[in-house]
Tab-separated table of C-alpha atoms in Angstrom:
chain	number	residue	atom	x	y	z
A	1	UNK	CA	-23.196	-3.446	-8.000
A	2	UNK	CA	-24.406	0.216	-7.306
A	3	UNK	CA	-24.276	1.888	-4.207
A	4	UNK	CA	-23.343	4.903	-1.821
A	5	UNK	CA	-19.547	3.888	-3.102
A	6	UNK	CA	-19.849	4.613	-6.341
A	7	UNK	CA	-18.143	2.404	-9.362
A	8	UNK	CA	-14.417	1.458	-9.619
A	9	UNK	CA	-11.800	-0.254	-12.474
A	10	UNK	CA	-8.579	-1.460	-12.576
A	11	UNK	CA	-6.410	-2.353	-14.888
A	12	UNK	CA	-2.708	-3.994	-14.750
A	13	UNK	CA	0.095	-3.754	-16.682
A	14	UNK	CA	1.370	-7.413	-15.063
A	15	UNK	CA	-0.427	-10.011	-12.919
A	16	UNK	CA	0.926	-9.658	-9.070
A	17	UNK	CA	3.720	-12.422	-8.898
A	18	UNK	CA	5.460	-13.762	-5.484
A	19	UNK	CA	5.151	-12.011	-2.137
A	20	UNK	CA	7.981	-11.747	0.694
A	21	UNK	CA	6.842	-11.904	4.446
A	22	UNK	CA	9.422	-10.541	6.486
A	23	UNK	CA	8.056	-11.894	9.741
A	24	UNK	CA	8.473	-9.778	12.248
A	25	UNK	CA	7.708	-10.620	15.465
A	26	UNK	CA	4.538	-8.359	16.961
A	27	UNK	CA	4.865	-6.505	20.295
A	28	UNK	CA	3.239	-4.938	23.186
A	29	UNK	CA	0.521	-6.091	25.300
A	30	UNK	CA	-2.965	-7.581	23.700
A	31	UNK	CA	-6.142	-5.470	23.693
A	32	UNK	CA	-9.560	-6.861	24.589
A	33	UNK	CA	-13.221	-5.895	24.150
A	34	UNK	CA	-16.222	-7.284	25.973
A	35	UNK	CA	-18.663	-9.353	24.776
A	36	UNK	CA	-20.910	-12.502	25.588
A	37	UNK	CA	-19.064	-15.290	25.045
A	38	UNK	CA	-20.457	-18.422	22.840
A	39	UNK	CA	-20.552	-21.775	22.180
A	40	UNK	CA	-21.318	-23.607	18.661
A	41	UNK	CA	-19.030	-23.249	15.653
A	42	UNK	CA	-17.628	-20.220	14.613
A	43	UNK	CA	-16.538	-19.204	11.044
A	44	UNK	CA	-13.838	-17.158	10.261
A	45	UNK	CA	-11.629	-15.851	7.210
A	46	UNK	CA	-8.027	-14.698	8.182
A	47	UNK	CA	-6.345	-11.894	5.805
A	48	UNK	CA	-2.782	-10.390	5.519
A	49	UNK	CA	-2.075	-7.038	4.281
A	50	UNK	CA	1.117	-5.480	3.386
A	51	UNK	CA	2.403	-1.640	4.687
A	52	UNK	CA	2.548	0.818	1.321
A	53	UNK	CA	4.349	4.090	0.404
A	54	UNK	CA	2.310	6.979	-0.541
A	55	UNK	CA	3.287	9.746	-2.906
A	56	UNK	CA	6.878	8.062	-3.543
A	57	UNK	CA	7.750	12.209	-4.335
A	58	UNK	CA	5.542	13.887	-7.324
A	59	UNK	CA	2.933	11.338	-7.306
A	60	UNK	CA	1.387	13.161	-4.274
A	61	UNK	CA	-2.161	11.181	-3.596
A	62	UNK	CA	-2.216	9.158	-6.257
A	63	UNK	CA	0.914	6.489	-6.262
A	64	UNK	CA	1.643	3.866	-3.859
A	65	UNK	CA	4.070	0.845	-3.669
A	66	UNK	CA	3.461	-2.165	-1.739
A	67	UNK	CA	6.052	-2.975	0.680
A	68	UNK	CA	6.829	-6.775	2.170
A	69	UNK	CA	5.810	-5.940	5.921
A	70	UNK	CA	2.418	-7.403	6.909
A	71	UNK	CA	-0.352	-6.828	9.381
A	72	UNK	CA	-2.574	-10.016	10.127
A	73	UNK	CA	-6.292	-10.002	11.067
A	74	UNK	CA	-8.533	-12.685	11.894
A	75	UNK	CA	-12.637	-11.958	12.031
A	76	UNK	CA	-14.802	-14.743	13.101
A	77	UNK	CA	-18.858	-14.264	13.209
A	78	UNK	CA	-21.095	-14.685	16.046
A	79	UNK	CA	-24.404	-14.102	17.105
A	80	UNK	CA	-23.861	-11.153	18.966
A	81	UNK	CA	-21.097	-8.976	21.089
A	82	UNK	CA	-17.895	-7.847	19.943
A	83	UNK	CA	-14.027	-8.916	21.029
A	84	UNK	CA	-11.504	-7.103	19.980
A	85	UNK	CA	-7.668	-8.483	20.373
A	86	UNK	CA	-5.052	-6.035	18.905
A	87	UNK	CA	-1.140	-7.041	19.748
A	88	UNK	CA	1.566	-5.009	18.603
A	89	UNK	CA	-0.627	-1.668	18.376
A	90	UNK	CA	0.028	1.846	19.921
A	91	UNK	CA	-3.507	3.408	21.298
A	92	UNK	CA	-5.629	1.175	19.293
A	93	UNK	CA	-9.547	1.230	19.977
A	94	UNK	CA	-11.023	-2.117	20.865
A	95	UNK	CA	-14.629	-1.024	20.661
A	96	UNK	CA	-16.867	-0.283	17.492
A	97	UNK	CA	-15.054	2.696	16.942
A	98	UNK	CA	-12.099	0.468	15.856
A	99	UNK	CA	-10.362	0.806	12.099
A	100	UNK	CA	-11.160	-2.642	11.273
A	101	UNK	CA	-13.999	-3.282	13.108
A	102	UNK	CA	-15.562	0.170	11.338
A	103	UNK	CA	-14.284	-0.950	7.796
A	104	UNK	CA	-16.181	-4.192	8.228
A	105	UNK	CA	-19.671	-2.804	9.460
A	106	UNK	CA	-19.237	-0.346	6.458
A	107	UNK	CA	-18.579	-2.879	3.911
A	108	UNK	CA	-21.272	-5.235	5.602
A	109	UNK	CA	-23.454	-2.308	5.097
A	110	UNK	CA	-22.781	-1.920	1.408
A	111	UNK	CA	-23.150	-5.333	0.635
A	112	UNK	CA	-26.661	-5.321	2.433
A	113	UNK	CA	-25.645	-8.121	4.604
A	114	UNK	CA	-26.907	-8.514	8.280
A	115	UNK	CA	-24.793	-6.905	11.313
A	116	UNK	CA	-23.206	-9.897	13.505
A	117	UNK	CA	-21.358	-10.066	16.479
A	118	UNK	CA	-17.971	-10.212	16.000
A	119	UNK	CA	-14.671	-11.502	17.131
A	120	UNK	CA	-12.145	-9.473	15.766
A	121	UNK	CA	-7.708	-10.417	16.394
A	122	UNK	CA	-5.361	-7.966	14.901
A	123	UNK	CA	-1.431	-8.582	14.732
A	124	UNK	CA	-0.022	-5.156	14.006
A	125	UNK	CA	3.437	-5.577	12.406
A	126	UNK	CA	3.314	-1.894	10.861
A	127	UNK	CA	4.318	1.333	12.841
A	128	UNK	CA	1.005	3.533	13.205
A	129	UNK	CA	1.453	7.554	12.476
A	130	UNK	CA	4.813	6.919	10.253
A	131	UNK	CA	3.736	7.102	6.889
A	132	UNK	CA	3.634	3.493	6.050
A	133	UNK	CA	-0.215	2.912	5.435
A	134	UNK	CA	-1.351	1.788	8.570
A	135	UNK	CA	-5.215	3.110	8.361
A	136	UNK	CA	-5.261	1.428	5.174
A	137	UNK	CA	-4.382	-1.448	6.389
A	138	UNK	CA	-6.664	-1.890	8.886
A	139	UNK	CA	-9.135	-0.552	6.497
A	140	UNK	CA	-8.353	-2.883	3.557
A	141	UNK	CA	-8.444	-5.878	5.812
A	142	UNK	CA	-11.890	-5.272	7.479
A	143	UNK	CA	-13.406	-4.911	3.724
A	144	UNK	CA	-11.655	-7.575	2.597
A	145	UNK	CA	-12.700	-9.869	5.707
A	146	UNK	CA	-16.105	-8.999	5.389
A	147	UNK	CA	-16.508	-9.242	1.535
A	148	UNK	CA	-15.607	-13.002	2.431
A	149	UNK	CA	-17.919	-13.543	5.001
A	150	UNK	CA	-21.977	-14.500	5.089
A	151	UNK	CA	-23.338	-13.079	8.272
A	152	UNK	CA	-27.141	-14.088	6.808
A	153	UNK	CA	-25.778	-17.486	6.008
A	154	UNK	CA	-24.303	-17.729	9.749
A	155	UNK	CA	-27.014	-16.504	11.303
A	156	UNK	CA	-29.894	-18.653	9.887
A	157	UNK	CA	-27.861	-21.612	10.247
A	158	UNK	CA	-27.381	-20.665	14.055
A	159	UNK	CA	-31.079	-20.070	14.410
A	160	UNK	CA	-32.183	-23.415	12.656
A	161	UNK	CA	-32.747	-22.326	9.208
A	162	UNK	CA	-31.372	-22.915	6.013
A	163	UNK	CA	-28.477	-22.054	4.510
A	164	UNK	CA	-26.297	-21.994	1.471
A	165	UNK	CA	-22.201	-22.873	1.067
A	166	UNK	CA	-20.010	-25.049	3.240
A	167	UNK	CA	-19.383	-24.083	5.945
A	168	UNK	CA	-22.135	-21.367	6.689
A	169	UNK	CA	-21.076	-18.225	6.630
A	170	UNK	CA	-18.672	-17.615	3.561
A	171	UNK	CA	-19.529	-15.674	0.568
A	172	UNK	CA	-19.130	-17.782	-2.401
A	173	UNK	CA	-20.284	-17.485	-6.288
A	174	UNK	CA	-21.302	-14.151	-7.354
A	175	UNK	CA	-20.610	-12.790	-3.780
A	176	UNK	CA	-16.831	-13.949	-3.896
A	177	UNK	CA	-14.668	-10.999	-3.295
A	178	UNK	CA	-14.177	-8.353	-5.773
A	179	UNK	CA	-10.817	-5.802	-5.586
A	180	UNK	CA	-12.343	-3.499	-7.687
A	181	UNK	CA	-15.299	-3.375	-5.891
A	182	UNK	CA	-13.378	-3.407	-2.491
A	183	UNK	CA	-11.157	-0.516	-4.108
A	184	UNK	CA	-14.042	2.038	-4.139
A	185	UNK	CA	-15.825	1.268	-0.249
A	186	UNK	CA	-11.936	0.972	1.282
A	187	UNK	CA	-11.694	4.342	-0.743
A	188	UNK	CA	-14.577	5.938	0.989
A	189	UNK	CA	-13.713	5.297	3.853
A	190	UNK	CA	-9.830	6.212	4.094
A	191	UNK	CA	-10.491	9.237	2.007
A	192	UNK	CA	-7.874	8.729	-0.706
A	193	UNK	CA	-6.853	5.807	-3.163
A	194	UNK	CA	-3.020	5.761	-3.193
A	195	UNK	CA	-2.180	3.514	0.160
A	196	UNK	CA	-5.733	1.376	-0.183
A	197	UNK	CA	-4.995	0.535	-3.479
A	198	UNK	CA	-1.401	-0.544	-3.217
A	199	UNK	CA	-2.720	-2.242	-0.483
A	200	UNK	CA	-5.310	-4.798	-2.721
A	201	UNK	CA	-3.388	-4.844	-5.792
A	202	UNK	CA	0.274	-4.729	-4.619
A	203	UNK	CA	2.822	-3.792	-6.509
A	204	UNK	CA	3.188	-0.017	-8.134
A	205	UNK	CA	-0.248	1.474	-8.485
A	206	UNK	CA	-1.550	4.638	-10.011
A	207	UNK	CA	-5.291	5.838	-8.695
A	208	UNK	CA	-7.390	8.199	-9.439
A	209	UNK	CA	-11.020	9.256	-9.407
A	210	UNK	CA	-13.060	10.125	-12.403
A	211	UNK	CA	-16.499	10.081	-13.520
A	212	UNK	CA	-16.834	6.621	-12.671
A	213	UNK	CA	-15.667	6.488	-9.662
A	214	UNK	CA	-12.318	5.723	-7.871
A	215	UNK	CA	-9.771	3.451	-10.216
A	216	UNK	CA	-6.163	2.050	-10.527
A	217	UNK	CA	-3.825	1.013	-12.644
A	218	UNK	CA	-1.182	-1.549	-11.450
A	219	UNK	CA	2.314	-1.801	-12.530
A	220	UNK	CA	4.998	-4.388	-11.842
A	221	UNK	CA	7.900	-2.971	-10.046
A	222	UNK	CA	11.638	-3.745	-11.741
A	223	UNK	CA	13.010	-6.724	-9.882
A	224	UNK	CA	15.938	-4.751	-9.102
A	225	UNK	CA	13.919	-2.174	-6.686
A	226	UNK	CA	15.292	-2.469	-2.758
A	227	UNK	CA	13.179	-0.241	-0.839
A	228	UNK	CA	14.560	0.418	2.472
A	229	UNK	CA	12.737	2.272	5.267
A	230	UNK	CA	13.829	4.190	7.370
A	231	UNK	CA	11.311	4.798	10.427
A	232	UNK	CA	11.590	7.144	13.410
A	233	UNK	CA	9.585	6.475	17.079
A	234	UNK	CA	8.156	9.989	16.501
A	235	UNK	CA	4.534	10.186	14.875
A	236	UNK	CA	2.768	12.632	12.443
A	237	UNK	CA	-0.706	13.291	11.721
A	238	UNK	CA	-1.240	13.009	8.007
A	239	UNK	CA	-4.558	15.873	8.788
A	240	UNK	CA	-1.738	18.185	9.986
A	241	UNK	CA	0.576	17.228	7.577
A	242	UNK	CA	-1.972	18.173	5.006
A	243	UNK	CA	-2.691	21.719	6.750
A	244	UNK	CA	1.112	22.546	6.187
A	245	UNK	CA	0.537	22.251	2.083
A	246	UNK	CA	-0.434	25.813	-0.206
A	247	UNK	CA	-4.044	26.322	-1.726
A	248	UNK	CA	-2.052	27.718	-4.395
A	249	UNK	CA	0.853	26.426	-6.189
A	250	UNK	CA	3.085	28.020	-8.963
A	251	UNK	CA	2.005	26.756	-13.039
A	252	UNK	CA	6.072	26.181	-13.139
A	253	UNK	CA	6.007	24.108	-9.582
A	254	UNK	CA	3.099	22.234	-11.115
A	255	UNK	CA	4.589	21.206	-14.811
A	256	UNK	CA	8.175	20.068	-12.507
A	257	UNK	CA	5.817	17.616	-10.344
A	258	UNK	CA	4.156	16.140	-13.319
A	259	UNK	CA	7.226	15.599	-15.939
A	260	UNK	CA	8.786	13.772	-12.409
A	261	UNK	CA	5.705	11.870	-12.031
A	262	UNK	CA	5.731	10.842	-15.169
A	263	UNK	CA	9.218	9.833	-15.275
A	264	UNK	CA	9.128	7.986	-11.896
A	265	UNK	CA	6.384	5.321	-13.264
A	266	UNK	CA	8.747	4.570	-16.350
A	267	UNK	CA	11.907	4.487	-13.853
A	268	UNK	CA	10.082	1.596	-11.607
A	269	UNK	CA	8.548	-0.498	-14.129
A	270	UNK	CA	9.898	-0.303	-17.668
A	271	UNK	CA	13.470	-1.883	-18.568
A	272	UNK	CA	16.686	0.174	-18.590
A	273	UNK	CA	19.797	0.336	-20.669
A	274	UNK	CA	22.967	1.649	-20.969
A	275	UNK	CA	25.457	0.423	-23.675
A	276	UNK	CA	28.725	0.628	-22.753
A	277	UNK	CA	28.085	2.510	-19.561
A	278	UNK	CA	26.469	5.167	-21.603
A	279	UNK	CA	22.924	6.925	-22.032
A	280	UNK	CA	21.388	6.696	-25.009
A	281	UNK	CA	23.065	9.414	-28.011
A	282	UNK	CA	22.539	13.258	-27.411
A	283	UNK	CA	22.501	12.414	-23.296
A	284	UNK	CA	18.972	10.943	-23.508
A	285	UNK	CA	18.133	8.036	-21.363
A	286	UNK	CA	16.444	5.254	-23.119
A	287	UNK	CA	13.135	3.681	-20.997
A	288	UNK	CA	11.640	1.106	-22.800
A	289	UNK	CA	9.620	2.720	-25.274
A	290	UNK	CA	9.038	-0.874	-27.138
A	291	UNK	CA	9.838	0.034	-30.471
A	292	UNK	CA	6.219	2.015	-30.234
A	293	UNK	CA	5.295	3.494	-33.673
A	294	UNK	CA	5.953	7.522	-33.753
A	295	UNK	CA	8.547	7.182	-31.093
A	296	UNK	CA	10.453	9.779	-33.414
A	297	UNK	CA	13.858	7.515	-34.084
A	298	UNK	CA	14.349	6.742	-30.063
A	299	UNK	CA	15.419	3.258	-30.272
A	300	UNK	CA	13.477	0.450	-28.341
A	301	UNK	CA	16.252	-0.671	-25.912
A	302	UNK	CA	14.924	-3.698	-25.170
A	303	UNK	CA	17.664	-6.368	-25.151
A	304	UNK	CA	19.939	-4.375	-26.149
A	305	UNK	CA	23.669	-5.872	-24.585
A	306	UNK	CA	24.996	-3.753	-22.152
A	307	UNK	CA	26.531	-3.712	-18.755
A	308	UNK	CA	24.099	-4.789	-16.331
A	309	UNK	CA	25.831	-2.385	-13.541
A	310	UNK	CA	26.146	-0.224	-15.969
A	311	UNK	CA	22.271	-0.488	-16.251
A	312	UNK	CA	21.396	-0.300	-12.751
A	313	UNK	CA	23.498	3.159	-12.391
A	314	UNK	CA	21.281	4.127	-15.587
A	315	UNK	CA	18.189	3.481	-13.166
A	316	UNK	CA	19.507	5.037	-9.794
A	317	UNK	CA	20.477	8.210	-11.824
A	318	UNK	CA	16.418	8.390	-13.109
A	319	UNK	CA	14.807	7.614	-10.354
A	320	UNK	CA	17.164	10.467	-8.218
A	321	UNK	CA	15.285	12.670	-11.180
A	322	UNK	CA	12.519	10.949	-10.603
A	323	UNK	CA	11.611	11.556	-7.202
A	324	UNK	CA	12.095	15.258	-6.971
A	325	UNK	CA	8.766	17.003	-6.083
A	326	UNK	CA	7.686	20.371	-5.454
A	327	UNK	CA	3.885	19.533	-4.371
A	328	UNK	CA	4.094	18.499	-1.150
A	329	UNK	CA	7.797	17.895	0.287
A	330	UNK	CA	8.616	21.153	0.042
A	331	UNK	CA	6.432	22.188	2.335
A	332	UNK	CA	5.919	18.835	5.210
A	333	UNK	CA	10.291	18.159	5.358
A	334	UNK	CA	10.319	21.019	7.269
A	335	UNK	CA	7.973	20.029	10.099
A	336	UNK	CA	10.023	16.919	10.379
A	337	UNK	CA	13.690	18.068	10.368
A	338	UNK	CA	15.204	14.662	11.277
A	339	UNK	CA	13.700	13.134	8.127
A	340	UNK	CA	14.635	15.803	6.313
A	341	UNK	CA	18.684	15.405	6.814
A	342	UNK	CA	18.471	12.118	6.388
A	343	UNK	CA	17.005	12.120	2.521
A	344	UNK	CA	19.555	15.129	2.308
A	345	UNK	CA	22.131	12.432	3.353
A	346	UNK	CA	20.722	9.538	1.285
A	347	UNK	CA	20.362	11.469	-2.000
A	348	UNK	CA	24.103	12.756	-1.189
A	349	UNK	CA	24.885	9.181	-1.022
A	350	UNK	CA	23.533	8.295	-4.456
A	351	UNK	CA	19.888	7.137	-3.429
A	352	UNK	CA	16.758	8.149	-4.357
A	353	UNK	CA	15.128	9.060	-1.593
A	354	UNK	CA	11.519	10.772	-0.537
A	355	UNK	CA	9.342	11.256	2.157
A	356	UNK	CA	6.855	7.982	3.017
A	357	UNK	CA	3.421	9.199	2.289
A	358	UNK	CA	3.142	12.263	4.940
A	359	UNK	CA	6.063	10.940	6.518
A	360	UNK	CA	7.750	10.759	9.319
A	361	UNK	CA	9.500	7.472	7.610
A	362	UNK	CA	11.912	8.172	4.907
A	363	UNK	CA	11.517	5.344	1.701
A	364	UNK	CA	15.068	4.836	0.190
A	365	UNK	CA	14.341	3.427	-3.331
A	366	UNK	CA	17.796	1.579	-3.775
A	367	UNK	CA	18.318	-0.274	-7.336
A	368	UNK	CA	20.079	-3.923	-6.806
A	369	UNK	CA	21.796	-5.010	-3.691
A	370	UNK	CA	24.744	-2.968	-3.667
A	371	UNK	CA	22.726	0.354	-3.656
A	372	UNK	CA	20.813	-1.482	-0.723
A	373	UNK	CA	23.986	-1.893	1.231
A	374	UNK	CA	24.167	1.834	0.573
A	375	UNK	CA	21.099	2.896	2.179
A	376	UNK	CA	21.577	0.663	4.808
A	377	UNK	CA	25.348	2.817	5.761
A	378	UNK	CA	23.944	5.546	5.736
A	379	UNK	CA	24.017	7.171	9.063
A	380	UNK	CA	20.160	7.348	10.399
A	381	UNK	CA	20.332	7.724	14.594
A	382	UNK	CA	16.863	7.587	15.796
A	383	UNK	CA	15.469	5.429	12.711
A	384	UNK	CA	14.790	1.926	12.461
A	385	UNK	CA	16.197	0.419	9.412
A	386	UNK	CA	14.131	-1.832	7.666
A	387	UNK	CA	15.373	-3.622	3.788
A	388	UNK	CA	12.112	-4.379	2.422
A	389	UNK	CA	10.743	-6.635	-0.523
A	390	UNK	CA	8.459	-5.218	-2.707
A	391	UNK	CA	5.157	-6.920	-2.286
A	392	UNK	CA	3.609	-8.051	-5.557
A	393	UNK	CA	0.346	-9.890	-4.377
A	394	UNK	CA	-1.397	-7.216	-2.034
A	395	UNK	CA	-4.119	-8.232	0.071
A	396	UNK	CA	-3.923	-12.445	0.227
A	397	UNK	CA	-6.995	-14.460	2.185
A	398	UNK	CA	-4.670	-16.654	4.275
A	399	UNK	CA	-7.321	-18.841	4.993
A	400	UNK	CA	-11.310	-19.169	5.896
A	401	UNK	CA	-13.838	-21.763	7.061
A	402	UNK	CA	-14.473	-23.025	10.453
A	403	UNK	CA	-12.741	-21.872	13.805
């Protein structure tokens, strides 16, 4: 399929295993829009979509990790109006000009699928304005909600004609929902791929745009990751967060960013060893290299016996390499002082620890449970503390049919 969107890909290093829902209880007061109310059947897909972490450092707009901390949204057709319910939100529209309601008239759009009316319930788990991939969210579940949906289906079937599928109203068959193709209009309309695509694929992602379009790679996370967030009740604007970053940056500031970058994928996906409690000979860590062919004599380490805490030091000490940036950080910590000590005190502490997308949160990225309990000591006045799964499903259709 062709369209204003452009083309997309993906491709996946693992499949996207189990998924931890943390369950936190929404808050604050319900949100409603006006609109005629209806009798009849109604048919409705429900979706959950997990918070993500931007940048994670030197992979400014282009990484993202999906984090086990959910927002839930329900969209059910009719023949006209809109209601909007939003619980747990801060300042959230409940007219057209909402997130969701604007991702699903866009995707309807794309698809070339009629405009209904539309009942629209949002339970907002994750903190707007902190860095935690909010918009894209609310953006990845109204594509996602409307990719599932038949509004032409609905329709005729409310005015008496025919229809195809059971019940009325859900996309089936070669209209069944497509990540990749959900990838590149979620893309368009948050601006950027890093949060939107951790937010499909789950995971570790990698996204870029090329010729072709917007794509992503997706990477299974070591099983070993804790992330723990850290998020303040202050909020940023990731447009002014952006103004604070050079035109111009240094060659040298450049090359740092993208050895780190590179590093940080192999430090929080590919297996690590230490015999003994050591790095590999000459002070070289060892990452997996799979015994690949021209490796010049660097050992696969692949089960090689070792200590396993020996191993798990081996990873905090790359990804504390790992995540050191000179992009972007550099240049936002100081905005947000607050966040600032506090990955000062973290990294002082032994834990790798950046700015969440444009921040205000701070993403520890603690290896096994001890380093956890680490994080979690660390003093952080002002901050919710928040241990975290990583999410390895993304975007999950909890269920659809008839309401």
């Amino acid at each position: 399929m062709t369209g204003v969107f452009g083309r997309s890909s993906v491709s996946s290093a693992a499949g996207p295993g189990s998924t931890t829902d943390l369950g936190h209880a929404a808050s604050g007061a319900g949100q409603a829009g006006s609109g005629p109310d209806e009798d009849g059947p109604r048919v409705g897909v429900r979706v959950r979509v997990p918070a993500t972490s931007a940048n994670l450092g030197p992979g400014f707009d282009a990484y993202g990790l999906a984090l086990g901390y959910y927002d839930d949204v329900e969209v059910t057709l009719r023949r006209r109006g809109l209601a909007v319910n939003v619980t747990g939100a801060e300042q959230v529209s409940d007219g057209e000009d909402n997130l969701v309601v604007r991702a699903i008239r866009a995707t309807f759009d794309e698809l070339g699928r009629p405009q209904p009316g539309l009942d629209v319930r949002c339970v907002n788990r994750i903190p707007h304005g902190r860095g935690l991939g909010s918009s894209a969210a609310a953006i990845v579940a109204g594509v996602a909600a409307a990719w599932a949906l038949d509004p032409g289906a609905y329709l005729a079937a409310e005015t008496g004609g025919s229809s195809s599928g059971a019940p009325a109203g859900l996309s089936s068959g070669a209209d069944a929902f497509d990540r990749s193709g959900a990838l590149r209009v979620a893309t368009a309309i948050e601006g950027h791929p890093d949060n939107v695509a951790a937010a499909l694929f789950g995971g570790f992602t990698a996204a870029w745009t090329g010729p072709d379009g917007v794509a992503v790679h997706r990477a299974e996370p070591v099983a070993e990751l804790r992330p723990v967030a850290f998020v303040p009740s202050v909020r940023t604007s990731t447009s002014a967060s952006r103004g604070r970053l050079p035109e111009l940056l240094a060659h040298e500031d450049a090359a740092f960013s993208a050895g780190r970058a590179g590093l940080l994928a192999l430090a929080l996906t590919l297996p690590v060893s230490a015999p003994g409690g050591q790095n590999a000979p000459g002070g070289r860590s060892v990452a997996g290299n799979h015994g690949v062919p021209g490796n010049h004599g660097v050992p696969s380490n692949d089960g090689v016996p070792g200590d396993p805490t020996a191993a798990v030091a081996a990873r905090a000490r790359l990804l504390m390499a790992a995540t050191e940036d000179r992009l972007h950080q550099p240049y936002r910590l100081p905005a947000v002082p607050e966040s600032a000590a506090l990955v000062e005190r973290l990294r002082a502490a032994g834990v790798a620890s950046v700015l969440s997308g444009s921040g205000p949160t701070v993403l520890a990225l603690a290896v096994g449970g001890a380093q956890a309990a680490t994080a979690v000591g660390v003093p952080a006045p002002g901050f919710a503390v928040l241990p975290l799964a990583v999410d390895r499903d993304g975007l999950r259709v909890i269920s659809a049919g008839s309401r």
